[in-house]
Coordinates of C-alpha atoms in Angstrom, one line a residue:
Chain A
M1 CA -10.5 -31.6 8.4
R2 CA -13.2 -34.3 8.5
A3 CA -12.3 -35.0 12.2
R4 CA -12.6 -31.4 13.0
K5 CA -16.1 -31.3 11.1
A6 CA -17.1 -34.3 12.8
I7 CA -16.4 -32.8 16.3
W8 CA -18.5 -29.8 15.4
I9 CA -21.4 -31.8 14.0
N10 CA -21.7 -33.9 16.9
G11 CA -21.3 -31.0 19.2
V12 CA -24.4 -29.3 17.6
R13 CA -26.2 -32.6 17.9
A14 CA -25.3 -33.2 21.5
A15 CA -26.5 -29.4 22.2
L16 CA -29.9 -30.0 20.6
G17 CA -30.0 -33.7 22.0
L18 CA -30.3 -35.2 18.5
G19 CA -29.5 -38.9 18.4
R20 CA -30.3 -39.2 22.1
G21 CA -33.5 -39.9 24.0
W22 CA -36.4 -37.4 24.5
P23 CA -35.3 -36.1 27.7
S24 CA -32.2 -34.8 26.2
K25 CA -34.3 -32.8 23.7
V26 CA -37.0 -31.3 26.3
M27 CA -34.4 -28.5 27.6
P28 CA -33.2 -27.3 24.3
V29 CA -36.7 -27.2 22.7
L30 CA -38.1 -25.4 25.9
L31 CA -35.4 -22.8 25.9
F32 CA -35.8 -22.3 22.0
I33 CA -39.5 -21.6 22.6
A34 CA -38.7 -19.3 25.5
V35 CA -36.4 -17.1 23.3
I36 CA -38.8 -17.0 20.4
T37 CA -41.9 -16.3 22.3
P38 CA -41.3 -12.5 23.3
A39 CA -40.6 -11.9 19.5
V40 CA -44.0 -13.6 18.6
V41 CA -45.8 -11.6 21.4
I42 CA -44.3 -8.4 20.2
S43 CA -45.3 -9.1 16.5
I44 CA -48.9 -10.1 17.4
V45 CA -49.4 -7.1 19.6
A46 CA -47.9 -4.7 17.0
S47 CA -50.2 -6.3 14.3
Q48 CA -53.2 -5.8 16.4
I49 CA -52.6 -2.4 17.9
G50 CA -50.1 -0.9 15.5
L51 CA -46.4 0.0 15.6
D52 CA -47.0 3.7 16.4
D53 CA -49.4 3.4 19.1
L54 CA -47.2 1.5 21.4
D55 CA -43.5 1.9 22.4
L56 CA -42.5 -1.8 21.8
P57 CA -39.2 -3.0 22.2
G58 CA -37.3 -3.4 18.9
H59 CA -34.1 -5.1 17.7
A60 CA -31.9 -3.2 20.0
G61 CA -33.9 -4.1 23.3
Y62 CA -34.7 -7.6 22.2
Y63 CA -31.2 -9.2 23.3
S64 CA -31.4 -7.6 26.9
M65 CA -35.0 -8.9 27.1
V66 CA -34.1 -12.4 26.4
S67 CA -30.8 -12.3 28.2
V68 CA -32.0 -14.4 31.0
V69 CA -33.1 -17.1 28.9
L70 CA -30.0 -16.9 26.9
I71 CA -27.9 -17.3 30.0
L72 CA -30.0 -20.3 31.1
F73 CA -29.7 -21.9 27.9
A74 CA -25.8 -21.7 27.8
A75 CA -25.5 -22.6 31.4
I76 CA -27.7 -25.8 31.1
I77 CA -26.7 -26.9 27.5
A78 CA -22.8 -25.9 27.2
P79 CA -21.6 -28.5 30.1
E80 CA -23.4 -31.0 27.9
L81 CA -20.7 -30.8 25.4
L82 CA -17.6 -31.0 27.6
C83 CA -18.5 -32.6 30.9
S84 CA -20.0 -35.7 29.6
D85 CA -17.1 -36.5 27.4
R86 CA -14.6 -36.1 30.5
R87 CA -17.0 -38.0 32.9
N88 CA -17.4 -41.0 30.5
R89 CA -13.8 -40.6 29.3
V90 CA -15.1 -40.5 25.8
I91 CA -12.3 -37.8 25.3
D92 CA -9.6 -40.5 25.7
L93 CA -10.9 -41.9 22.3
Y94 CA -11.0 -38.7 20.7
L95 CA -7.3 -38.0 21.7
V96 CA -6.1 -41.2 20.1
R97 CA -7.3 -40.0 16.7
P98 CA -5.8 -37.6 14.4
L99 CA -7.0 -34.7 16.5
T100 CA -5.2 -32.3 18.9
T101 CA -6.7 -31.2 22.1
T102 CA -7.0 -27.6 20.3
D103 CA -8.9 -29.3 17.3
Y104 CA -11.2 -30.9 20.1
I105 CA -11.9 -27.7 21.9
A106 CA -12.2 -25.6 19.0
G107 CA -14.8 -28.0 17.5
R108 CA -16.9 -28.1 20.4
W109 CA -16.8 -24.2 21.0
L110 CA -17.6 -23.7 17.3
A111 CA -20.6 -26.3 17.7
F112 CA -22.0 -24.4 20.7
F113 CA -21.5 -21.0 19.1
S114 CA -23.4 -22.2 16.2
V115 CA -26.4 -23.2 18.3
T116 CA -26.5 -20.1 20.3
L117 CA -25.9 -17.9 17.2
A118 CA -28.9 -19.7 15.6
L119 CA -30.9 -19.2 18.7
V120 CA -30.2 -15.6 18.9
Y121 CA -30.8 -15.0 15.3
I122 CA -34.4 -16.9 15.2
G123 CA -35.9 -14.6 17.6
Q124 CA -34.5 -11.5 15.9
I125 CA -35.7 -12.9 12.5
V126 CA -39.1 -13.7 14.0
L127 CA -39.3 -10.1 15.3
L128 CA -38.2 -8.6 12.1
I129 CA -40.8 -10.6 10.0
G130 CA -43.7 -9.6 12.6
L131 CA -42.6 -6.0 12.7
V132 CA -42.6 -5.7 8.9
L133 CA -45.9 -7.5 8.5
A134 CA -47.4 -5.4 11.4
S135 CA -46.7 -2.1 9.5
D136 CA -49.0 -0.4 7.3
D137 CA -46.5 -0.2 4.6
P138 CA -43.9 -3.4 4.9
L139 CA -41.9 -2.3 2.1
Q140 CA -41.6 1.2 3.5
H141 CA -40.9 -0.2 6.9
L142 CA -38.1 -2.4 5.8
Q143 CA -36.5 0.7 3.6
D144 CA -36.7 2.8 6.8
N145 CA -35.2 0.1 9.0
W146 CA -33.0 -1.9 7.0
L147 CA -29.9 -0.9 9.3
D148 CA -31.4 -3.1 12.1
I149 CA -30.6 -6.2 10.1
P150 CA -26.7 -5.9 10.0
R151 CA -27.1 -4.4 13.5
F152 CA -28.9 -7.4 14.9
L153 CA -26.6 -9.9 13.0
G154 CA -23.5 -8.1 14.4
A155 CA -24.8 -7.8 17.8
G156 CA -26.0 -11.6 17.6
V157 CA -22.2 -12.6 17.2
I158 CA -21.2 -10.4 20.2
V159 CA -23.7 -11.9 22.4
A160 CA -23.3 -15.6 21.0
I161 CA -19.4 -15.3 21.5
F162 CA -19.9 -14.4 25.2
I163 CA -22.4 -16.8 26.4
T164 CA -20.6 -19.5 24.6
T165 CA -17.2 -18.9 25.9
V166 CA -17.8 -18.2 29.6
P167 CA -19.9 -21.4 30.3
M168 CA -17.6 -23.5 28.3
A169 CA -14.6 -22.3 30.3
V170 CA -16.5 -23.1 33.7
S171 CA -17.4 -26.4 32.1
A172 CA -13.8 -27.1 31.7
F173 CA -13.3 -27.4 35.4
T174 CA -15.8 -29.9 36.4
T175 CA -17.3 -33.5 35.1
R176 CA -20.5 -32.5 36.6
R177 CA -23.0 -30.8 34.3
A178 CA -25.2 -29.6 37.2
Y179 CA -22.2 -28.1 39.1
A180 CA -21.2 -26.1 35.8
A181 CA -24.7 -25.0 35.1
A182 CA -25.2 -23.9 38.8
F183 CA -21.8 -22.0 38.9
V184 CA -22.7 -20.2 35.5
I185 CA -26.2 -19.1 36.7
G186 CA -25.1 -18.2 40.1
L187 CA -22.3 -15.8 38.6
F188 CA -24.9 -14.2 36.4
I189 CA -27.5 -14.0 39.1
I190 CA -25.1 -12.8 41.8
S191 CA -23.5 -10.0 39.7
F192 CA -26.9 -8.5 39.0
P193 CA -27.7 -7.5 42.4
I194 CA -24.3 -6.4 43.3
S195 CA -24.2 -4.0 40.4
A196 CA -27.7 -2.7 40.9
G197 CA -26.9 -2.1 44.6
L198 CA -23.6 -0.3 43.8
T199 CA -25.4 1.9 40.8
E200 CA -28.8 2.2 41.9
C201 CA -30.1 5.7 41.5
V202 CA -31.7 7.1 44.8
E203 CA -33.8 10.2 44.0
T204 CA -33.2 13.2 46.6
E205 CA -34.8 16.5 46.6
R206 CA -32.5 19.5 46.5
T207 CA -33.6 22.9 47.4
T208 CA -31.7 25.8 45.8
A209 CA -32.5 29.5 45.2
R210 CA -34.1 28.6 42.0
G211 CA -36.6 25.9 43.7
T212 CA -36.7 22.4 44.6
S213 CA -35.3 19.8 42.2
A214 CA -34.9 15.9 42.2
Q215 CA -31.6 14.7 42.1
C216 CA -30.1 11.2 41.3
E217 CA -27.6 10.1 43.9
R218 CA -25.7 6.8 43.8
P219 CA -24.0 5.0 46.6
T220 CA -20.7 5.1 44.6
G221 CA -21.0 8.3 43.4
D222 CA -19.2 9.2 40.2
A223 CA -17.5 5.8 40.1
A224 CA -21.1 4.2 39.6
K225 CA -20.6 4.0 35.8
W226 CA -17.5 1.6 36.7
F227 CA -19.6 -0.7 38.6
T228 CA -21.9 -1.2 36.0
L229 CA -19.2 -3.4 34.4
I230 CA -20.0 -6.0 37.4
D231 CA -23.2 -7.0 35.7
F232 CA -22.0 -9.7 33.6
A233 CA -25.3 -10.5 32.0
Q234 CA -25.1 -7.0 30.3
V235 CA -21.6 -7.1 29.3
P236 CA -22.6 -8.0 25.6
A237 CA -25.1 -5.0 25.8
Q238 CA -22.6 -3.0 26.8
V239 CA -20.8 -3.2 23.5
N240 CA -24.3 -3.8 21.4
S241 CA -25.5 -0.2 22.8
L242 CA -22.6 1.1 20.5
I243 CA -24.1 -0.9 17.6
F244 CA -27.6 0.0 18.3
E245 CA -28.1 3.8 18.7
E246 CA -31.2 3.4 20.9
S247 CA -31.9 3.6 24.4
S248 CA -34.3 0.8 25.1
E249 CA -32.0 -0.9 27.5
P250 CA -31.6 -1.5 31.0
D251 CA -30.4 1.0 33.6
T252 CA -27.0 -0.3 34.2
V253 CA -26.3 -0.3 30.2
K254 CA -27.5 3.4 30.0
L255 CA -25.2 4.4 32.9
G256 CA -22.4 2.3 31.3
R257 CA -22.7 4.4 28.2
E258 CA -20.9 7.1 30.3
L259 CA -17.8 4.9 30.0
N260 CA -15.5 5.3 27.3
S261 CA -16.2 2.9 24.4
G262 CA -12.9 1.4 24.2
I263 CA -13.3 0.5 28.1
R264 CA -16.6 -1.3 27.3
I265 CA -15.0 -3.0 24.3
G266 CA -12.0 -3.9 26.3
W267 CA -13.8 -5.4 29.2
Y268 CA -16.2 -7.5 26.9
A269 CA -12.7 -8.7 25.1
L270 CA -11.3 -9.5 28.4
L271 CA -14.3 -11.5 29.6
T272 CA -14.4 -13.7 26.4
I273 CA -10.6 -14.1 25.4
G274 CA -9.8 -14.6 29.1
P275 CA -12.2 -17.6 29.5
G276 CA -11.3 -18.8 25.9
L277 CA -7.5 -18.8 27.0
V278 CA -8.6 -20.7 30.4
L279 CA -10.5 -23.4 28.3
W280 CA -7.7 -23.8 25.8
W281 CA -5.3 -24.1 28.6
R282 CA -7.2 -26.6 30.6
Y283 CA -7.6 -29.0 27.7
R284 CA -4.0 -28.6 26.4
G285 CA -2.6 -30.1 29.7
I286 CA -5.3 -33.1 29.6
T287 CA -3.9 -36.6 29.5
V288 CA -5.5 -39.9 28.8
Chain B
M1 CA 9.4 -51.0 5.0
P2 CA 9.6 -49.8 8.5
P3 CA 8.0 -52.0 11.4
L4 CA 4.6 -51.0 12.5
L5 CA 5.9 -50.2 15.8
E6 CA 9.4 -49.4 16.9
A7 CA 10.9 -48.4 20.2
K8 CA 14.5 -46.9 19.8
E9 CA 16.3 -46.3 23.3
L10 CA 12.7 -45.3 24.4
T11 CA 13.0 -43.6 27.8
K12 CA 10.3 -41.9 29.8
H13 CA 10.6 -40.5 33.3
Y14 CA 8.0 -38.9 35.2
G15 CA 10.0 -36.5 37.5
A16 CA 12.1 -39.0 39.6
T17 CA 9.9 -42.2 38.7
I18 CA 11.3 -44.2 35.7
A19 CA 8.6 -45.8 33.6
L20 CA 10.8 -46.9 30.6
E21 CA 14.6 -46.9 30.4
S22 CA 16.3 -47.2 27.1
V23 CA 13.9 -49.8 25.7
N24 CA 14.3 -51.3 22.3
F25 CA 11.7 -53.6 20.6
Q26 CA 9.6 -54.1 17.3
V27 CA 6.1 -54.8 16.6
D28 CA 5.5 -56.5 13.2
Q29 CA 2.4 -58.0 11.5
G30 CA 0.5 -60.6 13.6
I31 CA -0.4 -60.5 17.2
T32 CA 2.0 -59.3 19.7
G33 CA 1.5 -59.4 23.4
L34 CA 3.0 -56.8 25.7
L35 CA 3.2 -58.6 28.9
G36 CA 4.3 -57.4 32.2
P37 CA 3.0 -56.7 35.9
N38 CA 1.4 -53.4 36.9
G39 CA 3.9 -50.8 36.8
A40 CA 6.1 -52.5 34.2
G41 CA 5.7 -49.7 31.7
K42 CA 3.1 -50.9 29.5
S43 CA 0.5 -48.2 29.4
T44 CA 3.3 -45.6 29.1
A45 CA 4.6 -47.5 26.1
I46 CA 1.2 -47.5 24.6
K47 CA 0.6 -43.7 25.2
L48 CA 4.0 -43.1 23.8
F49 CA 3.1 -44.8 20.7
L50 CA -0.3 -43.2 20.6
G51 CA 1.7 -39.9 20.6
L52 CA -0.1 -38.8 23.9
L53 CA 3.1 -38.6 25.6
K54 CA 6.6 -37.2 24.5
P55 CA 9.6 -39.5 25.3
T56 CA 12.3 -38.4 27.7
S57 CA 14.8 -39.5 25.2
G58 CA 14.6 -42.1 22.4
S59 CA 11.8 -42.4 20.1
A60 CA 8.4 -44.3 19.7
E61 CA 7.8 -44.8 15.9
V62 CA 4.5 -45.8 14.2
M63 CA 5.4 -46.9 10.7
G64 CA 8.5 -44.8 10.7
Q65 CA 6.4 -41.9 11.7
K66 CA 6.8 -40.1 15.3
P67 CA 2.9 -39.6 16.5
Y68 CA 3.7 -37.0 18.9
E69 CA 5.1 -34.8 16.1
L70 CA 2.3 -36.1 13.6
V71 CA -1.1 -36.6 14.8
E72 CA -2.0 -38.0 11.3
S73 CA -0.2 -41.0 11.9
R74 CA -2.7 -42.0 14.3
E75 CA -5.2 -42.7 11.3
R76 CA -3.6 -46.0 10.9
L77 CA -3.9 -47.0 14.6
G78 CA -6.8 -48.2 16.8
Y79 CA -7.0 -48.3 20.6
M80 CA -9.1 -50.0 22.9
P81 CA -8.5 -48.7 26.4
E82 CA -9.0 -50.6 29.6
H83 CA -11.2 -48.4 31.4
D84 CA -14.9 -47.3 30.4
C85 CA -14.9 -44.7 27.8
L86 CA -18.4 -44.8 26.0
P87 CA -21.1 -42.2 26.0
T88 CA -24.1 -43.9 27.7
A89 CA -26.7 -41.7 25.9
M90 CA -25.9 -42.6 22.4
T91 CA -26.6 -45.8 20.3
S92 CA -23.6 -47.7 19.4
S93 CA -24.5 -47.3 15.7
E94 CA -24.4 -43.4 16.1
F95 CA -21.4 -43.5 18.2
L96 CA -19.4 -45.8 15.8
T97 CA -20.4 -43.6 12.9
H98 CA -19.3 -40.6 14.5
M99 CA -16.0 -42.2 15.6
A100 CA -15.2 -43.5 12.0
Q101 CA -15.9 -39.6 10.9
V102 CA -13.5 -38.5 13.5
S103 CA -11.0 -41.0 12.2
G104 CA -11.3 -39.2 8.7
L105 CA -13.9 -41.3 6.9
P106 CA -16.5 -39.5 4.9
P107 CA -20.1 -39.6 6.3
A108 CA -21.5 -42.6 3.9
H109 CA -18.4 -44.8 4.4
A110 CA -18.8 -44.0 8.1
R111 CA -22.1 -45.4 8.3
T112 CA -21.5 -48.6 6.1
R113 CA -18.0 -49.2 8.2
A114 CA -20.1 -48.8 11.4
A115 CA -22.8 -51.5 10.6
D116 CA -20.0 -53.8 9.3
V117 CA -17.9 -53.7 12.4
L118 CA -20.9 -53.9 14.6
R119 CA -22.1 -56.9 13.0
H120 CA -18.5 -58.3 13.1
V121 CA -18.4 -58.2 16.8
G122 CA -21.8 -59.5 17.1
L123 CA -23.9 -56.4 18.0
A124 CA -25.9 -56.1 14.8
E125 CA -29.1 -56.7 16.6
E126 CA -28.5 -54.3 19.5
R127 CA -27.0 -51.5 17.5
Y128 CA -29.8 -49.2 17.9
R129 CA -30.0 -49.5 21.7
S130 CA -28.3 -46.8 24.0
I131 CA -24.9 -48.0 25.1
G132 CA -26.0 -47.3 28.7
E133 CA -28.4 -50.4 28.5
Y134 CA -25.4 -52.7 27.4
S135 CA -23.8 -55.6 29.7
T136 CA -20.1 -55.4 30.4
G137 CA -19.4 -57.7 27.7
M138 CA -21.4 -55.7 25.1
K139 CA -19.6 -52.6 26.1
Q140 CA -16.2 -54.4 25.7
R141 CA -17.3 -55.2 22.0
V142 CA -18.3 -51.8 21.5
K143 CA -14.9 -50.5 22.7
L144 CA -13.2 -53.0 20.4
A145 CA -15.6 -51.9 17.4
Q146 CA -14.6 -48.3 17.7
A147 CA -11.0 -49.2 17.6
L148 CA -11.5 -51.0 14.4
V149 CA -14.0 -48.7 12.7
H150 CA -11.6 -46.8 10.6
D151 CA -9.9 -49.9 9.2
P152 CA -6.6 -49.4 11.0
V153 CA -3.4 -51.2 10.2
L154 CA -2.8 -51.7 13.7
V155 CA -4.8 -52.1 16.9
L156 CA -3.7 -51.4 20.4
L157 CA -5.7 -53.4 22.9
D158 CA -5.2 -52.5 26.5
E159 CA -6.4 -55.6 28.9
P160 CA -9.4 -56.2 26.5
T161 CA -10.7 -58.9 28.7
A162 CA -10.6 -57.0 32.0
G163 CA -14.0 -57.4 33.8
L164 CA -15.4 -60.3 31.6
D165 CA -16.8 -63.6 33.0
P166 CA -14.9 -66.7 31.6
G167 CA -17.5 -67.2 28.8
G168 CA -17.2 -63.4 27.7
R169 CA -13.5 -63.6 28.0
E170 CA -13.2 -66.6 25.6
E171 CA -15.4 -65.0 23.2
M172 CA -13.3 -61.8 23.2
L173 CA -10.3 -63.6 22.7
A174 CA -11.6 -65.4 19.8
L175 CA -12.9 -62.2 18.3
I176 CA -9.1 -60.9 18.8
R177 CA -7.9 -63.9 16.9
R178 CA -10.4 -63.4 14.1
I179 CA -9.9 -59.7 13.6
S180 CA -6.0 -60.6 12.9
R181 CA -6.7 -63.9 10.6
D182 CA -9.8 -62.5 8.6
F183 CA -9.0 -58.8 8.3
G184 CA -5.2 -58.9 8.5
I185 CA -5.2 -56.2 11.2
S186 CA -2.2 -56.6 13.3
I187 CA -2.6 -56.4 17.2
L188 CA -0.6 -55.1 20.1
L189 CA -2.3 -56.8 23.2
S190 CA -1.4 -55.5 26.5
S191 CA -2.2 -57.7 29.3
H192 CA -1.0 -59.1 32.8
L193 CA -2.9 -62.2 32.1
M194 CA -0.5 -64.9 30.8
G195 CA -3.2 -67.2 29.7
D196 CA -4.8 -64.5 27.4
V197 CA -1.6 -63.6 25.9
E198 CA -0.4 -67.3 25.5
S199 CA -3.5 -68.2 23.6
V200 CA -3.9 -65.6 21.2
C201 CA -0.4 -63.9 20.6
D202 CA 2.5 -65.0 18.1
R203 CA 5.1 -62.9 19.7
I204 CA 5.6 -61.1 23.2
V205 CA 7.5 -58.3 24.5
V206 CA 7.8 -58.6 28.2
L207 CA 8.4 -55.7 30.1
E208 CA 9.4 -55.4 33.9
G209 CA 10.5 -52.4 35.8
G210 CA 10.8 -50.2 32.8
H211 CA 13.0 -52.6 31.1
V212 CA 12.5 -55.4 28.3
I213 CA 13.5 -58.6 29.9
E214 CA 12.1 -61.0 27.3
E215 CA 11.3 -60.8 23.7
G216 CA 10.4 -63.4 20.9
A217 CA 8.1 -66.0 19.3
V218 CA 5.6 -67.3 22.0
S219 CA 6.4 -70.9 20.9
R220 CA 10.0 -70.2 22.2
F221 CA 8.7 -69.6 25.7
T222 CA 6.3 -72.6 25.8
Q223 CA 8.4 -75.5 24.5
E224 CA 8.3 -78.7 25.9
T225 CA 10.0 -79.4 29.3
Q226 CA 11.9 -82.5 30.4
T227 CA 8.8 -83.7 32.5
L228 CA 6.1 -86.0 31.4
F229 CA 2.6 -85.7 32.9
I230 CA 0.6 -88.9 33.5
D231 CA -3.1 -88.9 34.3
V232 CA -4.8 -92.4 35.4
D233 CA -8.7 -92.9 36.4
E234 CA -7.5 -95.1 39.3
N235 CA -4.8 -96.9 41.1
R236 CA -2.6 -94.0 41.1
D237 CA -0.6 -95.2 44.5
K238 CA 0.0 -98.6 42.8
L239 CA 1.4 -97.1 39.7
I240 CA 3.8 -94.9 41.8
E241 CA 4.9 -98.3 43.4
A242 CA 5.3 -100.0 40.1
L243 CA 7.2 -97.0 38.6
A244 CA 9.5 -97.1 41.7
K245 CA 10.2 -100.8 41.0
R246 CA 11.5 -99.7 37.6
G247 CA 13.6 -97.0 38.8
I248 CA 11.3 -94.2 37.9
E249 CA 10.7 -91.5 40.4
A250 CA 7.1 -90.0 40.3
T251 CA 5.8 -87.1 42.1
V252 CA 2.1 -85.8 42.6
D253 CA 1.2 -82.6 40.9
G254 CA -2.5 -82.1 41.5
P255 CA -4.4 -84.7 39.4
S256 CA -1.3 -85.8 37.6
L257 CA 1.9 -87.9 38.2
V258 CA 5.1 -86.2 36.9
V259 CA 8.0 -87.9 35.9
N260 CA 11.4 -86.8 34.4
R261 CA 11.9 -87.8 30.9
E262 CA 15.5 -89.5 30.4
S263 CA 15.1 -91.7 27.4
D264 CA 12.7 -93.2 24.9
E265 CA 13.0 -96.7 26.7
Q266 CA 11.4 -95.2 29.7
Y267 CA 8.0 -95.2 27.8
D268 CA 8.2 -98.9 27.7
A269 CA 8.7 -99.2 31.5
I270 CA 5.9 -96.7 32.1
R271 CA 3.6 -98.8 29.9
D272 CA 4.6 -102.0 32.0
A273 CA 4.1 -100.2 35.2
L274 CA 0.6 -99.2 33.9
V275 CA -0.3 -102.7 33.2
E276 CA 1.0 -103.9 36.4
A277 CA -0.9 -101.5 38.4
D278 CA -4.1 -102.0 36.4
A279 CA -4.3 -98.1 36.1
P280 CA -6.5 -97.0 33.1
L281 CA -4.4 -94.2 31.3
R282 CA -6.5 -91.1 30.6
R283 CA -3.5 -88.8 29.3
M284 CA 0.2 -88.9 28.9
A285 CA 1.8 -85.8 27.6
P286 CA 5.1 -83.9 27.9
G287 CA 5.0 -80.7 30.2
R288 CA 5.5 -77.4 28.7
H289 CA 6.9 -74.3 29.7
G290 CA 4.2 -71.4 30.4
L291 CA 4.8 -67.6 30.1
T292 CA 4.5 -67.5 34.1
D293 CA 8.0 -69.2 34.0
I294 CA 9.4 -65.9 32.7
F295 CA 8.7 -64.2 36.1
R296 CA 9.9 -67.2 38.0
K297 CA 13.3 -67.0 36.7
P298 CA 15.9 -65.9 39.4
P299 CA 17.3 -62.6 39.0
T300 CA 20.5 -62.6 37.0

């Protein structure tokens, strides 16, 4: 138990650059700031102008808003936990101790999951505090919106599991952090324009006996909703749209709502359990 | 009480390649050398004892337990690999504390043990520097320290002097002797360097081609030979002639003259020959077998 806990704590420290030189701390600090900044800005704007006067993004839209930063964070930091151990062959020292490869990889996964969960929660907590304080009647605001708290806590877990598992599975295939980070960023960046291109709404005018009306036509027609699944960055958002019953979300997610909820959950499960199994399989076969 | 390590009919095949074939040996307290040329099966044997490989047949037991079935048995083992295996960004203090915790020590105890072990290996002053800034010799010491930090019963050292200069090599060997003598930690030292093994080990197990070809106390392999080495400062040729006059044939071996020992009376004849040749004697000692002789034996 102590061995597993030590792997977890060391993973958290490695992700945050603790116990290492200042260059290792720069990126985690910058990315933490980048995640919190939108929450701080929304809170300040809400306190200055008022909640009712502006259509500010709330807890539902916050994850989508910071998804790019979260992906960057995961792509850059996750390889630090796995690639370095294999490149420096420190893993050889772990595997001759009372640990199995499953213990090691579970400890590392849990460490990065803990850090990403803290990251996604901090922004939401700052936003919650900001919105409560910005309202005319904070207690009333809290009473009216208390359901947002379990929702963003649950949604945070959905996001954190996804952005932990995929980059870690990619990191299991290389000892170079830069290659892993580039692959993950590339995967998410490329998937967005492909999905957008296939699902984009082109408005056309249609004249009927009743008059002229605008109509949305998509290149892939009725199948467009299926292509929303290709946008990897929004995969957790597809599930979170089931948790939050709001519509402040990207177009791909709105279109994806047309899909059965089971399909959206299944796709999310496939893209987390699949890479998770790949990660476990890669380390199961590792030899010193 | 079971032996520290025991190989029973231990066999390991990698496909068609035979790494170890029906090997039997034991490792008890003290320093044991695992000797053999590259490809002899030394690394495979170590990996089997660490539980990193499963035997094809037979068993590799650590204090009566099979490590590939019970990873907890590794708590009592330390391992220093031959290759680089250190995180360059961490300080040795933090790294050792972490490794002690991974080995099962509570955090406070781990910190104390890390500081103690770093002091023993001579890195107390440098413990807060990043390992990436260390010299090769210092890195070898950190590798040794991480193998000792959890106070194991037995440490497996794989080529611990690899890459060290002569001074560093001597320091490492002295450190290994001290670990065994002062802390009572038994050691299995795998090496292809006969000199290293001869100078620190009590016992040896010699592997070649996946088989044990010799096993026993080092002293058994370094017994006196029937030759006598004579070193003189000058007049060596005159001494050869004087010895020949007395019926003693001497051959030149580097700076020494070598004669076959036949009887105690021979020493009187040598003394007389030294006087006659006016050759100042620097050293006269019986020859000894070396571990290298094991590999010079004709195949049986």
